[in-house]
C-alpha atoms as a printed R data frame, in Angstrom:
   type eleno elety resid chain resno       x       y       z
1  ATOM     1    CA   MET     A     1 -18.701 -14.343  11.250
2  ATOM     2    CA   SER     A     2 -20.666 -11.627  12.436
3  ATOM     3    CA   HIS     A     3 -23.419  -9.830  10.196
4  ATOM     4    CA   ILE     A     4 -21.831  -6.008   8.648
5  ATOM     5    CA   SER     A     5 -24.043  -3.062   8.451
6  ATOM     6    CA   TRP     A     6 -22.281  -1.699   5.198
7  ATOM     7    CA   GLU     A     7 -23.153   2.033   4.890
8  ATOM     8    CA   ASP     A     8 -24.148   3.385   0.904
9  ATOM     9    CA   PRO     A     9 -21.019   3.544  -0.862
10 ATOM    10    CA   PHE     A    10 -18.754   6.432  -0.661
11 ATOM    11    CA   CYS     A    11 -17.438   7.245  -4.501
12 ATOM    12    CA   GLY     A    12 -15.429   9.033  -6.212
13 ATOM    13    CA   ALA     A    13 -15.075   9.863 -10.054
14 ATOM    14    CA   GLY     A    14 -16.029   7.033 -12.292
15 ATOM    15    CA   ASN     A    15 -16.526   3.928 -10.447
16 ATOM    16    CA   ASN     A    16 -14.182   4.370  -6.925
17 ATOM    17    CA   CYS     A    17 -16.794   3.330  -4.870
18 ATOM    18    CA   PHE     A    18 -15.624   2.294  -0.951
19 ATOM    19    CA   ARG     A    19 -18.237   0.771   1.442
20 ATOM    20    CA   ILE     A    20 -17.484   0.960   5.322
21 ATOM    21    CA   GLY     A    21 -19.613  -1.315   7.369
22 ATOM    22    CA   THR     A    22 -19.485  -2.036  10.590
23 ATOM    23    CA   ASP     A    23 -20.616  -5.290  13.294
24 ATOM    24    CA   ALA     A    24 -22.001  -5.763  16.432
25 ATOM    25    CA   ALA     A    25 -18.849  -7.300  17.941
26 ATOM    26    CA   GLY     A    26 -16.856  -3.413  17.710
27 ATOM    27    CA   ASN     A    27 -15.463  -4.284  14.103
28 ATOM    28    CA   ALA     A    28 -15.278  -2.232  11.042
29 ATOM    29    CA   TYR     A    29 -15.115  -3.369   7.200
30 ATOM    30    CA   ILE     A    30 -13.784  -1.514   3.660
31 ATOM    31    CA   ALA     A    31 -14.638  -3.221   1.000
32 ATOM    32    CA   VAL     A    32 -14.920  -2.013  -2.906
33 ATOM    33    CA   SER     A    33 -18.347  -1.777  -4.104
34 ATOM    34    CA   GLY     A    34 -19.476  -4.829  -5.565
35 ATOM    35    CA   ALA     A    35 -17.345  -7.321  -3.494
36 ATOM    36    CA   GLU     A    36 -17.944  -6.859  -0.303
37 ATOM    37    CA   ASP     A    37 -17.001 -10.053   0.768
38 ATOM    38    CA   GLN     A    38 -13.348  -9.132   0.886
39 ATOM    39    CA   TYR     A    39 -12.766  -6.914   2.823
40 ATOM    40    CA   VAL     A    40  -9.933  -4.832   5.108
41 ATOM    41    CA   THR     A    41 -10.695  -5.229   8.298
42 ATOM    42    CA   ASP     A    42  -9.454  -3.801  12.265
43 ATOM    43    CA   THR     A    43 -11.114  -2.177  15.360
44 ATOM    44    CA   VAL     A    44 -14.039   0.492  15.271
45 ATOM    45    CA   ASP     A    45 -11.665   2.469  17.460
46 ATOM    46    CA   ALA     A    46  -9.075   1.869  14.263
47 ATOM    47    CA   LEU     A    47 -11.575   3.111  12.080
48 ATOM    48    CA   ARG     A    48 -12.115   6.161  13.703
49 ATOM    49    CA   ALA     A    49  -8.546   7.109  13.805
50 ATOM    50    CA   LEU     A    50  -8.169   6.670  10.000
51 ATOM    51    CA   ILE     A    51 -11.185   8.558   9.812
52 ATOM    52    CA   ARG     A    52  -9.169  11.560  11.891
53 ATOM    53    CA   ASP     A    53  -6.606  11.237  10.350
54 ATOM    54    CA   ILE     A    54  -7.573  11.878   6.270
55 ATOM    55    CA   LYS     A    55  -9.631  14.463   7.820
56 ATOM    56    CA   ALA     A    56  -6.379  15.620   9.279
57 ATOM    57    CA   GLY     A    57  -4.721  15.809   5.722
58 ATOM    58    CA   LYS     A    58  -2.659  12.926   6.472
59 ATOM    59    CA   ALA     A    59  -3.374  11.147   3.338
60 ATOM    60    CA   ASP     A    60  -2.917  14.607   1.380
61 ATOM    61    CA   HIS     A    61   0.437  13.153  -0.448
62 ATOM    62    CA   LEU     A    62  -2.289  10.398  -1.995
63 ATOM    63    CA   LEU     A    63  -4.312  12.552  -3.826
């Protein structure tokens, strides 16, 4: 497994914190802060598309 460089946590109300990380092999990771050993992984391109879609409002129905 490659070394994951984690960003600072993104936190909502209370303790709902997520972390996003990447590695040198072009993989992206999303984990709950404090549980970084249990993550969802895909490519950096997939993460980029996810972020763009969220910013475009495609996940607003989840709010």
